[in-house]
CSV table of C-alpha atoms in Angstrom, one decimal:
chain,number,residue,atom,x,y,z
H,2,MET,CA,-8.3,209.2,-127.0
H,3,PRO,CA,-5.4,209.9,-124.3
H,4,VAL,CA,-2.4,208.1,-124.6
H,5,HIS,CA,-2.5,205.8,-121.9
H,6,LEU,CA,-6.2,204.8,-122.9
H,7,LYS,CA,-5.2,203.9,-125.8
H,8,LYS,CA,-2.3,202.1,-124.9
H,9,GLU,CA,-4.7,200.7,-122.1
H,10,ILE,CA,-6.5,199.6,-124.3
H,11,GLU,CA,-4.0,197.9,-126.7
H,12,ASN,CA,-3.0,196.0,-123.6
H,13,LEU,CA,-6.4,194.4,-123.4
H,14,LYS,CA,-6.5,193.5,-127.1
H,15,LYS,CA,-3.4,191.4,-126.6
H,16,GLU,CA,-4.3,189.9,-123.0
H,17,LEU,CA,-7.8,188.6,-125.3
H,18,LEU,CA,-5.9,187.2,-128.6
H,19,THR,CA,-3.5,186.3,-125.6
H,20,LEU,CA,-6.5,184.0,-123.8
H,21,CYS,CA,-7.4,183.0,-127.5
H,22,GLY,CA,-4.2,181.7,-128.4
H,23,MET,CA,-4.8,179.2,-125.3
H,24,VAL,CA,-8.1,178.4,-125.9
H,25,GLU,CA,-7.7,178.0,-129.7
H,26,ASP,CA,-4.7,175.1,-128.7
H,27,SER,CA,-7.2,174.2,-125.8
H,28,LEU,CA,-9.5,172.8,-128.6
H,29,PHE,CA,-7.1,171.5,-131.2
H,30,GLN,CA,-5.6,168.9,-128.5
H,31,ALA,CA,-8.8,168.3,-128.1
H,32,VAL,CA,-10.4,167.3,-130.7
H,33,LYS,CA,-6.9,166.0,-131.6
H,34,SER,CA,-7.0,163.8,-128.8
H,35,ILE,CA,-10.5,162.2,-130.2
H,36,LYS,CA,-8.6,161.4,-133.3
H,37,LYS,CA,-5.4,160.1,-131.7
H,38,ARG,CA,-7.1,158.2,-129.1
H,39,ASP,CA,-5.1,160.1,-126.8
H,40,VAL,CA,-5.3,159.9,-122.9
H,41,LYS,CA,-2.7,161.8,-122.0
H,42,LEU,CA,-3.5,164.1,-123.7
H,43,ALA,CA,-7.2,164.3,-122.6
H,44,GLU,CA,-5.7,164.4,-119.1
H,45,LYS,CA,-3.4,167.6,-120.5
H,46,VAL,CA,-6.2,170.0,-121.9
H,47,ILE,CA,-8.3,169.1,-118.7
H,48,ASP,CA,-5.5,170.5,-116.2
H,49,SER,CA,-4.6,173.3,-117.6
H,50,ASP,CA,-8.1,174.4,-118.0
H,51,ILE,CA,-6.2,176.0,-115.1
H,52,GLU,CA,-4.4,178.5,-116.2
H,53,ILE,CA,-7.1,179.7,-118.0
H,54,ASP,CA,-9.5,180.7,-115.4
H,55,ARG,CA,-6.5,183.0,-114.6
H,56,MET,CA,-6.1,184.3,-117.7
H,57,GLU,CA,-10.0,185.7,-117.7
H,58,VAL,CA,-10.3,186.5,-114.1
H,59,LYS,CA,-7.3,189.2,-115.6
H,60,VAL,CA,-8.7,190.2,-117.9
H,61,GLU,CA,-11.9,190.9,-116.2
H,62,GLU,CA,-9.6,192.7,-113.5
H,63,ASP,CA,-7.8,194.5,-115.9
H,64,CYS,CA,-10.9,196.0,-117.7
H,65,LEU,CA,-12.6,196.6,-114.2
H,66,LYS,CA,-9.2,199.0,-113.7
H,67,VAL,CA,-9.6,200.7,-116.8
H,68,LEU,CA,-13.0,201.6,-116.5
H,69,ALA,CA,-12.3,203.1,-113.3
H,70,LEU,CA,-9.0,204.4,-113.6
H,71,HIS,CA,-10.0,205.9,-117.0
H,72,GLN,CA,-13.3,206.4,-116.6
H,73,PRO,CA,-14.1,205.7,-120.9
H,74,VAL,CA,-16.7,207.2,-123.3
H,75,ALA,CA,-18.4,206.3,-126.4
H,76,ILE,CA,-16.6,203.6,-128.9
H,77,ASP,CA,-13.5,203.2,-126.0
H,78,LEU,CA,-16.2,202.2,-123.2
H,79,ARG,CA,-17.8,199.9,-125.4
H,80,PHE,CA,-15.4,198.1,-126.0
H,81,ILE,CA,-14.4,197.5,-123.1
H,82,ILE,CA,-17.3,196.2,-122.3
H,83,THR,CA,-16.9,193.4,-125.4
H,84,ALA,CA,-14.0,192.4,-124.6
H,85,LEU,CA,-15.7,191.8,-121.2
H,86,LYS,CA,-18.4,189.2,-122.5
H,87,ILE,CA,-16.0,188.0,-125.3
H,88,ASN,CA,-13.5,186.8,-122.2
H,89,ASN,CA,-16.9,185.4,-120.2
H,90,ASP,CA,-16.8,183.7,-124.1
H,91,LEU,CA,-13.7,183.0,-124.0
H,92,GLU,CA,-13.5,180.9,-121.5
H,93,ARG,CA,-16.7,179.6,-121.6
H,94,ILE,CA,-15.6,177.6,-125.0
H,95,GLY,CA,-12.5,176.4,-122.8
H,96,ASP,CA,-15.0,175.0,-120.6
H,97,LEU,CA,-16.2,172.8,-124.0
H,98,ALA,CA,-13.5,171.6,-124.7
H,99,VAL,CA,-12.1,169.9,-121.2
H,100,SER,CA,-15.9,168.4,-122.3
H,101,ILE,CA,-14.1,167.0,-125.1
H,102,ALA,CA,-11.7,166.1,-124.0
H,103,GLU,CA,-13.8,164.1,-121.1
H,104,ASN,CA,-15.3,162.7,-123.6
H,105,SER,CA,-12.3,161.4,-124.9
H,106,ARG,CA,-11.2,159.7,-122.3
H,107,PHE,CA,-14.1,158.1,-122.0
H,108,LEU,CA,-14.0,156.8,-125.5
H,109,SER,CA,-10.3,156.1,-126.1
H,110,ALA,CA,-11.3,153.2,-123.4
H,111,GLN,CA,-13.9,151.7,-125.9
H,112,LYS,CA,-14.0,149.2,-128.8
H,113,PRO,CA,-13.5,151.8,-131.8
H,114,ILE,CA,-16.6,152.6,-134.1
H,115,ASP,CA,-17.5,155.1,-136.8
H,116,MET,CA,-18.0,158.8,-136.0
H,117,LEU,CA,-20.9,158.8,-137.7
H,118,PHE,CA,-20.5,162.3,-139.0
H,119,ASP,CA,-18.0,164.0,-140.9
H,120,PHE,CA,-16.1,165.2,-137.1
H,121,GLU,CA,-12.5,166.8,-138.7
H,122,THR,CA,-14.5,168.4,-141.2
H,123,MET,CA,-17.0,169.9,-137.9
H,124,ALA,CA,-13.8,170.6,-136.1
H,125,GLU,CA,-11.8,172.7,-138.5
H,126,LYS,CA,-14.3,174.8,-139.2
H,127,THR,CA,-15.8,175.7,-135.8
H,128,GLN,CA,-11.9,176.2,-134.6
H,129,ALA,CA,-11.1,178.5,-137.6
H,130,MET,CA,-14.9,180.1,-136.8
H,131,VAL,CA,-13.4,181.0,-133.2
H,132,LYS,CA,-11.1,182.9,-135.1
H,133,LYS,CA,-12.2,184.2,-137.1
H,134,SER,CA,-14.2,185.9,-134.3
H,135,LEU,CA,-11.3,187.3,-132.6
H,136,ASP,CA,-9.7,188.7,-135.5
H,137,ALA,CA,-13.0,190.7,-136.7
H,138,LEU,CA,-12.4,192.3,-132.9
H,139,VAL,CA,-8.7,193.0,-133.2
H,140,ASN,CA,-9.6,194.4,-136.4
H,141,ILE,CA,-12.8,195.7,-135.6
H,142,ASP,CA,-14.1,194.1,-139.0
H,143,CYS,CA,-17.4,194.1,-139.3
H,144,ASP,CA,-17.4,191.4,-142.7
H,145,LEU,CA,-15.0,188.8,-141.2
H,146,ALA,CA,-17.5,188.9,-138.7
H,147,SER,CA,-20.8,188.1,-140.2
H,148,GLN,CA,-19.1,186.1,-142.2
H,149,VAL,CA,-18.7,183.9,-138.7
H,150,CYS,CA,-22.5,184.5,-138.1
H,151,GLU,CA,-23.4,182.1,-141.2
H,152,ASP,CA,-20.6,180.0,-141.0
H,153,ASP,CA,-22.0,179.0,-137.8
H,154,ASP,CA,-25.6,177.6,-140.5
H,155,GLU,CA,-23.6,175.1,-141.6
H,156,ILE,CA,-22.6,173.6,-138.4
H,157,ASP,CA,-25.3,173.1,-137.4
H,158,ALA,CA,-26.6,171.6,-140.2
H,159,ILE,CA,-23.7,169.4,-139.4
H,160,ASN,CA,-25.0,168.6,-136.1
H,161,ARG,CA,-28.9,167.5,-136.8
H,162,GLN,CA,-27.4,165.7,-139.4
H,163,MET,CA,-25.1,163.0,-136.3
H,164,TYR,CA,-28.4,163.7,-134.4
H,165,ASP,CA,-29.7,161.4,-137.0
H,166,GLN,CA,-27.3,159.7,-137.6
H,167,THR,CA,-26.7,158.5,-134.2
H,168,LYS,CA,-30.7,158.2,-134.1
H,169,ARG,CA,-30.8,155.4,-135.8
H,170,GLN,CA,-26.7,154.3,-135.2
H,171,MET,CA,-28.1,154.2,-131.6
H,172,LYS,CA,-31.7,151.3,-132.7
H,173,GLN,CA,-29.3,149.1,-135.2
H,174,THR,CA,-26.0,148.6,-132.3
H,175,PRO,CA,-27.9,149.0,-129.0
H,176,GLU,CA,-24.4,147.6,-127.7
H,177,ASN,CA,-23.0,151.2,-128.0
H,178,ILE,CA,-25.2,153.4,-126.9
H,179,GLU,CA,-23.0,154.4,-123.8
H,180,THR,CA,-20.8,155.4,-126.8
H,181,LEU,CA,-23.2,157.0,-129.3
H,182,ILE,CA,-24.2,159.5,-126.6
H,183,HIS,CA,-20.9,160.1,-125.9
H,184,LEU,CA,-20.1,161.7,-130.1
H,185,LEU,CA,-23.0,163.0,-129.9
H,186,SER,CA,-21.8,165.0,-126.9
H,187,VAL,CA,-18.8,165.8,-129.0
H,188,SER,CA,-20.9,167.0,-132.2
H,189,ARG,CA,-23.4,169.0,-129.4
H,190,HIS,CA,-20.3,170.8,-128.0
H,191,LEU,CA,-18.5,171.6,-131.0
H,192,GLU,CA,-21.5,172.9,-132.1
H,193,ARG,CA,-22.3,175.7,-129.1
H,194,ILE,CA,-18.7,176.5,-129.5
H,195,ALA,CA,-19.4,177.1,-132.3
H,196,ASP,CA,-21.8,179.4,-130.8
H,197,HIS,CA,-19.5,180.7,-128.1
H,198,ALA,CA,-17.6,182.2,-131.8
H,199,THR,CA,-20.6,184.2,-133.2
H,200,ASN,CA,-21.5,185.5,-129.8
H,201,ILE,CA,-18.9,187.4,-130.1
H,202,ALA,CA,-18.4,188.8,-133.7
H,203,GLU,CA,-22.6,189.8,-132.6
H,204,ASP,CA,-21.0,191.6,-129.4
H,205,VAL,CA,-18.0,192.8,-132.5
H,206,ILE,CA,-21.5,194.0,-135.0
H,207,TYR,CA,-22.6,195.7,-132.4
H,208,MET,CA,-20.1,197.9,-130.7
H,209,VAL,CA,-18.6,198.9,-134.6
H,210,LYS,CA,-22.2,199.6,-135.3
H,211,GLY,CA,-24.6,199.6,-133.0
H,212,GLU,CA,-27.0,197.2,-134.7
H,213,ILE,CA,-27.8,193.7,-132.9
H,214,VAL,CA,-28.3,190.6,-134.8
H,215,ARG,CA,-27.9,188.6,-131.5
H,216,HIS,CA,-30.9,187.5,-131.0
H,217,ASN,CA,-31.8,186.5,-134.5
H,218,PRO,CA,-33.8,184.0,-135.0
H,219,SER,CA,-32.3,182.8,-138.8
H,220,SER,CA,-29.3,182.0,-136.9
H,221,SER,CA,-29.9,179.7,-134.2
H,222,SER,CA,-30.8,176.0,-134.5
H,223,LYS,CA,-33.3,174.5,-132.2
H,224,THR,CA,-34.2,171.2,-133.9
H,225,ALA,CA,-31.7,168.9,-132.7
H,226,PRO,CA,-32.4,168.2,-128.9
H,227,ALA,CA,-28.7,166.8,-127.2
Q,6,MET,CA,-23.1,207.3,-103.4
Q,7,PRO,CA,-24.1,210.4,-105.2
Q,8,VAL,CA,-28.3,210.7,-105.2
Q,9,HIS,CA,-28.5,210.5,-109.5
Q,10,LEU,CA,-26.4,207.5,-109.3
Q,11,LYS,CA,-28.3,205.6,-105.9
Q,12,LYS,CA,-31.4,205.9,-108.4
Q,13,GLU,CA,-29.8,204.9,-111.4
Q,14,ILE,CA,-28.6,201.5,-109.4
Q,15,GLU,CA,-31.8,201.2,-107.9
Q,16,ASN,CA,-33.7,201.3,-112.0
Q,17,LEU,CA,-31.1,198.1,-112.8
Q,18,LYS,CA,-32.0,196.3,-109.8
Q,19,LYS,CA,-35.8,196.7,-110.6
Q,20,GLU,CA,-34.8,196.0,-113.8
Q,21,LEU,CA,-32.9,192.6,-114.0
Q,22,LEU,CA,-35.6,191.3,-111.0
Q,23,THR,CA,-38.6,192.0,-114.5
Q,24,LEU,CA,-36.3,190.0,-116.1
Q,25,CYS,CA,-35.7,187.9,-113.5
Q,26,GLY,CA,-39.5,187.7,-113.4
Q,27,MET,CA,-40.2,186.7,-117.3
Q,28,VAL,CA,-37.3,184.3,-116.8
Q,29,GLU,CA,-38.9,182.7,-114.2
Q,30,ASP,CA,-42.1,182.9,-115.5
Q,31,SER,CA,-40.7,181.2,-118.8
Q,32,LEU,CA,-38.6,178.0,-117.3
Q,33,PHE,CA,-41.9,177.9,-114.9
Q,34,GLN,CA,-44.9,177.3,-117.8
Q,35,ALA,CA,-41.5,175.2,-119.7
Q,36,VAL,CA,-41.8,172.5,-117.0
Q,37,LYS,CA,-45.9,173.1,-116.7
Q,38,SER,CA,-46.1,172.4,-120.3
Q,39,ILE,CA,-44.1,168.3,-120.1
Q,40,LYS,CA,-46.1,167.7,-117.1
Q,41,LYS,CA,-49.0,168.7,-118.6
Q,42,ARG,CA,-48.1,167.5,-122.4
Q,43,ASP,CA,-49.5,171.6,-123.5
Q,44,VAL,CA,-48.1,172.4,-126.5
Q,45,LYS,CA,-49.9,175.3,-127.5
Q,46,LEU,CA,-47.8,177.1,-123.6
Q,47,ALA,CA,-44.7,175.1,-125.5
Q,48,GLU,CA,-45.5,176.9,-128.4
Q,49,LYS,CA,-46.3,180.2,-125.8
Q,50,VAL,CA,-43.0,179.9,-123.5
Q,51,ILE,CA,-41.0,180.3,-128.0
Q,52,ASP,CA,-43.2,183.1,-129.2
Q,53,SER,CA,-42.6,185.2,-125.5
Q,54,ASP,CA,-38.5,184.8,-126.2
Q,55,ILE,CA,-38.5,187.5,-127.9
Q,56,GLU,CA,-39.8,189.8,-125.5
Q,57,ILE,CA,-36.5,189.0,-122.4
Q,58,ASP,CA,-34.1,189.4,-125.5
Q,59,ARG,CA,-35.8,193.1,-125.5
Q,60,MET,CA,-35.0,193.5,-122.4
Q,61,GLU,CA,-31.9,192.0,-122.4
Q,62,VAL,CA,-30.6,194.0,-124.8
Q,63,LYS,CA,-32.2,197.4,-122.9
Q,64,VAL,CA,-30.6,196.6,-119.4
Q,65,GLU,CA,-26.5,196.2,-121.8
Q,66,GLU,CA,-28.2,199.9,-123.0
Q,67,ASP,CA,-29.0,201.3,-119.0
Q,68,CYS,CA,-25.6,199.6,-117.7
Q,69,LEU,CA,-23.4,201.4,-120.6
Q,70,LYS,CA,-25.7,204.9,-120.2
Q,71,VAL,CA,-25.3,204.4,-116.4
Q,72,LEU,CA,-21.0,203.6,-116.8
Q,73,ALA,CA,-20.9,206.7,-119.2
Q,74,LEU,CA,-23.1,208.7,-117.3
Q,75,HIS,CA,-22.4,209.0,-113.8
Q,76,GLN,CA,-18.5,207.0,-113.9
Q,77,PRO,CA,-19.0,205.3,-111.1
Q,78,VAL,CA,-15.9,203.7,-109.1
Q,79,ALA,CA,-15.5,201.2,-106.4
Q,80,ILE,CA,-18.7,198.8,-105.8
Q,81,ASP,CA,-20.6,200.7,-108.2
Q,82,LEU,CA,-18.7,200.7,-110.6
Q,83,ARG,CA,-18.5,196.5,-110.1
Q,84,PHE,CA,-22.7,195.9,-108.9
Q,85,ILE,CA,-22.8,197.6,-112.2
Q,86,ILE,CA,-20.3,195.0,-113.5
Q,87,THR,CA,-22.1,192.3,-112.2
Q,88,ALA,CA,-25.0,193.1,-113.6
Q,89,LEU,CA,-23.9,193.0,-117.8
Q,90,LYS,CA,-22.7,189.3,-116.3
Q,91,ILE,CA,-26.2,188.4,-114.7
Q,92,ASN,CA,-28.5,189.9,-117.2
Q,93,ASN,CA,-26.7,187.6,-119.6
Q,94,ASP,CA,-27.1,184.5,-117.5
Q,95,LEU,CA,-30.8,185.5,-117.4
Q,96,GLU,CA,-31.1,185.5,-120.8
Q,97,ARG,CA,-29.8,181.9,-121.7
Q,98,ILE,CA,-31.7,181.1,-118.8
Q,99,GLY,CA,-34.5,182.4,-121.0
Q,100,ASP,CA,-33.7,180.4,-124.0
Q,101,LEU,CA,-32.4,176.8,-121.8
Q,102,ALA,CA,-36.3,177.7,-120.7
Q,103,VAL,CA,-37.3,177.3,-124.4
Q,104,SER,CA,-35.0,175.0,-125.4
Q,105,ILE,CA,-37.1,172.7,-122.5
Q,106,ALA,CA,-40.7,173.9,-124.5
Q,107,GLU,CA,-39.1,172.3,-127.3
Q,108,ASN,CA,-38.7,168.9,-126.6
Q,109,SER,CA,-41.6,169.0,-124.5
Q,110,ARG,CA,-43.2,170.1,-128.1
Q,111,PHE,CA,-42.0,167.1,-129.4
Q,112,LEU,CA,-43.1,164.3,-126.5
Q,113,SER,CA,-45.8,165.8,-126.5
Q,114,ALA,CA,-46.7,163.6,-129.1
Q,115,GLN,CA,-45.8,160.8,-128.9
Q,116,LYS,CA,-46.6,157.8,-126.2
Q,117,PRO,CA,-46.0,159.3,-122.9
Q,118,ILE,CA,-43.0,157.1,-121.1
Q,119,ASP,CA,-42.6,157.6,-117.8
Q,120,MET,CA,-39.9,160.3,-116.9
Q,121,LEU,CA,-36.6,158.2,-115.2
Q,122,PHE,CA,-35.9,161.1,-113.1
Q,123,ASP,CA,-37.1,163.1,-110.4
Q,124,PHE,CA,-38.5,165.2,-113.0
Q,125,GLU,CA,-40.5,167.6,-110.8
Q,126,THR,CA,-38.6,167.8,-107.6
Q,127,MET,CA,-35.5,168.9,-110.5
Q,128,ALA,CA,-37.4,171.7,-112.5
Q,129,GLU,CA,-38.9,172.7,-109.0
Q,130,LYS,CA,-35.0,173.1,-107.4
Q,131,THR,CA,-33.7,174.5,-110.6
Q,132,GLN,CA,-36.7,176.9,-110.3
Q,133,ALA,CA,-36.2,177.5,-106.6
Q,134,MET,CA,-32.1,178.9,-106.8
Q,135,VAL,CA,-33.0,180.7,-109.8
Q,136,LYS,CA,-34.8,182.8,-107.7
Q,137,LYS,CA,-32.1,183.0,-104.3
Q,138,SER,CA,-29.6,183.8,-106.8
Q,139,LEU,CA,-31.0,187.1,-108.0
Q,140,ASP,CA,-32.9,187.5,-104.3
Q,141,ALA,CA,-28.8,187.5,-103.4
Q,142,LEU,CA,-28.0,190.0,-105.5
Q,143,VAL,CA,-30.9,192.0,-104.6
Q,144,ASN,CA,-30.3,192.2,-101.4
Q,145,ILE,CA,-26.4,191.9,-101.4
Q,146,ASP,CA,-26.6,188.2,-99.6
Q,147,CYS,CA,-23.7,186.4,-100.0
Q,148,ASP,CA,-24.6,183.8,-97.4
Q,149,LEU,CA,-28.2,183.2,-99.7
Q,150,ALA,CA,-25.7,182.9,-102.6
Q,151,SER,CA,-23.4,180.2,-101.4
Q,152,GLN,CA,-26.5,178.2,-100.2
Q,153,VAL,CA,-27.2,178.4,-105.0
Q,154,CYS,CA,-23.3,177.6,-104.9
Q,155,GLU,CA,-24.2,174.5,-102.6
Q,156,ASP,CA,-27.8,173.8,-104.2
Q,157,ASP,CA,-26.1,173.3,-107.4
Q,158,ASP,CA,-24.2,169.9,-106.4
Q,159,GLU,CA,-27.3,168.0,-105.9
Q,160,ILE,CA,-28.5,169.1,-109.8
Q,161,ASP,CA,-25.7,167.5,-111.1
Q,162,ALA,CA,-26.5,163.9,-109.2
Q,163,ILE,CA,-29.9,164.0,-110.3
Q,164,ASN,CA,-28.7,164.7,-113.7
Q,165,ARG,CA,-26.2,161.9,-113.8
Q,166,GLN,CA,-28.4,159.5,-112.3
Q,167,MET,CA,-30.6,160.5,-115.2
Q,168,TYR,CA,-27.9,160.0,-117.8
Q,169,ASP,CA,-27.1,156.7,-116.3
Q,170,GLN,CA,-31.4,155.3,-116.5
Q,171,THR,CA,-31.4,157.0,-119.6
Q,172,LYS,CA,-28.6,154.5,-120.7
Q,173,ARG,CA,-30.2,151.3,-119.2
Q,174,GLN,CA,-33.2,152.2,-120.9
Q,175,MET,CA,-32.5,152.6,-124.3
Q,176,LYS,CA,-30.9,149.4,-124.1
Q,177,GLN,CA,-34.3,148.3,-122.8
Q,178,THR,CA,-36.9,149.9,-124.9
Q,179,PRO,CA,-34.9,151.3,-128.7
Q,180,GLU,CA,-38.4,152.4,-129.7
Q,181,ASN,CA,-37.9,155.0,-127.2
Q,182,ILE,CA,-34.9,156.1,-128.5
Q,183,GLU,CA,-36.0,159.3,-129.6
Q,184,THR,CA,-37.8,160.2,-126.8
Q,185,LEU,CA,-35.3,159.7,-124.2
Q,186,ILE,CA,-33.0,161.3,-125.8
Q,187,HIS,CA,-35.5,163.9,-125.9
Q,188,LEU,CA,-35.9,163.7,-121.8
Q,189,LEU,CA,-32.3,163.4,-121.2
Q,190,SER,CA,-32.3,166.8,-123.3
Q,191,VAL,CA,-34.4,168.3,-120.3
Q,192,SER,CA,-32.9,167.5,-117.7
Q,193,ARG,CA,-29.0,168.4,-119.3
Q,194,HIS,CA,-30.6,172.3,-119.7
Q,195,LEU,CA,-32.2,171.9,-116.1
Q,196,GLU,CA,-28.9,171.6,-115.0
Q,197,ARG,CA,-27.9,173.9,-117.1
Q,198,ILE,CA,-30.0,176.8,-115.7
Q,199,ALA,CA,-28.2,176.4,-112.5
Q,200,ASP,CA,-25.4,176.3,-113.0
Q,201,HIS,CA,-26.2,179.3,-115.2
Q,202,ALA,CA,-28.1,179.9,-111.4
Q,203,THR,CA,-24.6,179.4,-109.8
Q,204,ASN,CA,-22.9,182.0,-112.4
Q,205,ILE,CA,-24.9,184.5,-110.5
Q,206,ALA,CA,-24.9,183.1,-107.2
Q,207,GLU,CA,-20.9,183.8,-107.9
Q,208,ASP,CA,-20.6,186.6,-109.3
Q,209,VAL,CA,-22.7,188.8,-106.1
Q,210,ILE,CA,-20.1,186.4,-104.4
Q,211,TYR,CA,-17.6,188.1,-106.1
Q,212,MET,CA,-19.0,191.6,-105.7
Q,213,VAL,CA,-19.1,192.1,-101.6
Q,214,LYS,CA,-16.5,190.0,-101.0
Q,215,GLY,CA,-14.1,190.5,-104.2
Q,216,GLU,CA,-13.2,186.5,-103.3
Q,217,ILE,CA,-13.0,184.3,-106.6
Q,218,VAL,CA,-15.2,181.6,-105.9
Q,219,ARG,CA,-16.0,180.5,-109.2
Q,220,HIS,CA,-13.5,178.0,-111.4
Q,221,ASN,CA,-13.8,175.9,-108.3
Q,222,PRO,CA,-14.2,173.0,-109.9
Q,223,SER,CA,-16.1,170.7,-107.0
Q,224,SER,CA,-18.6,172.6,-108.3
Q,225,SER,CA,-19.1,171.8,-111.2
Q,226,SER,CA,-20.0,167.9,-112.3
Q,227,LYS,CA,-18.7,167.0,-115.7
Q,228,THR,CA,-18.9,163.4,-115.4
Q,229,ALA,CA,-22.9,162.8,-117.2
Q,230,PRO,CA,-21.8,163.9,-120.7
Q,231,ALA,CA,-25.1,164.8,-122.2
């Protein structure tokens, strides 16, 4: 690989890591704002999303520049296309962190109720999946990427459990329906974040092995509707 | 533009149109299965998603081939990157049509209840947005793309209205809570499909004008949580 191209690819990796750090932080703060019922923290997450959006645009433009200037082929070309896709997934995780912060803003103003599901475990596991998927990209580590795909099943299971509990709880305490819809929504956002981390991991595997693991029906959960 | 590259780009446009046709059909059938309470049709939509997934992989591979063989620059390079992103959006619309078909499978087995919202209008408008966004790409028509972005506000408004009605209805008829969660889910899936159509339209505008209209806060709705 020419030295200039190598340098550009290293730079793209660094930019993706920066974006990933921003997104992880946003998710961490959004989850914390729910736990602490902290509206100000939720507002901070919502306001700082613009920085994530700007970074996403920068990464995309830099990928295009590398393509135009260096016209990479083979694994280098695939890396840049993978970077473009992962960039998109990271930005969407940022959007979902904002959605969680918006739920948090609503929930903080309501009478506290039991979280119904193992929210902390779900949040921690989802956060770890995002981190692992990026580590898999940066270190070109297919084993780690496969682990992320496996972890997704656990998140899907927690989300299904949450859905069943919410249904029951809505019937028992109809006065809490709005709060319960928001809680269900938090669970669903975390589940979608885990899906994006899985997309990233699948793209890493495809980049390295040329083996398409996305669209594998076993890796998606479709039983909880909301 | 070299003749070979021109031919390849025309071919990519055709492939995207084919994929769009498949996705539109899937969405149309999913919506029809809800209206007609037709479980078999819903199953057909679920089963045929594999064809959409295969087509998405083919488009991505063909984009990579064109990049590797022709090393396009300027507008041609941006077209191919846009095609890659739109390919991804179309595949996700296909996934959401499957989710609607899954809601339909559930709803058909329940006692029929009022749809609560203007489901047909929402479904028709969403379908039209998907079609328009692809027409905007193929004809490089920024005015049409801008129209799609405007249409999204209307879908967001219907989704919010649906959310408010569902809340009320859940309190009045707690025995229908599960059905209502599924109806809310259909509305949310349609809203997300409209978002993907908006993404496509925004990418067309960016491709042509280099003007970033995505991440424009006015184009997204955040008030309905689920």
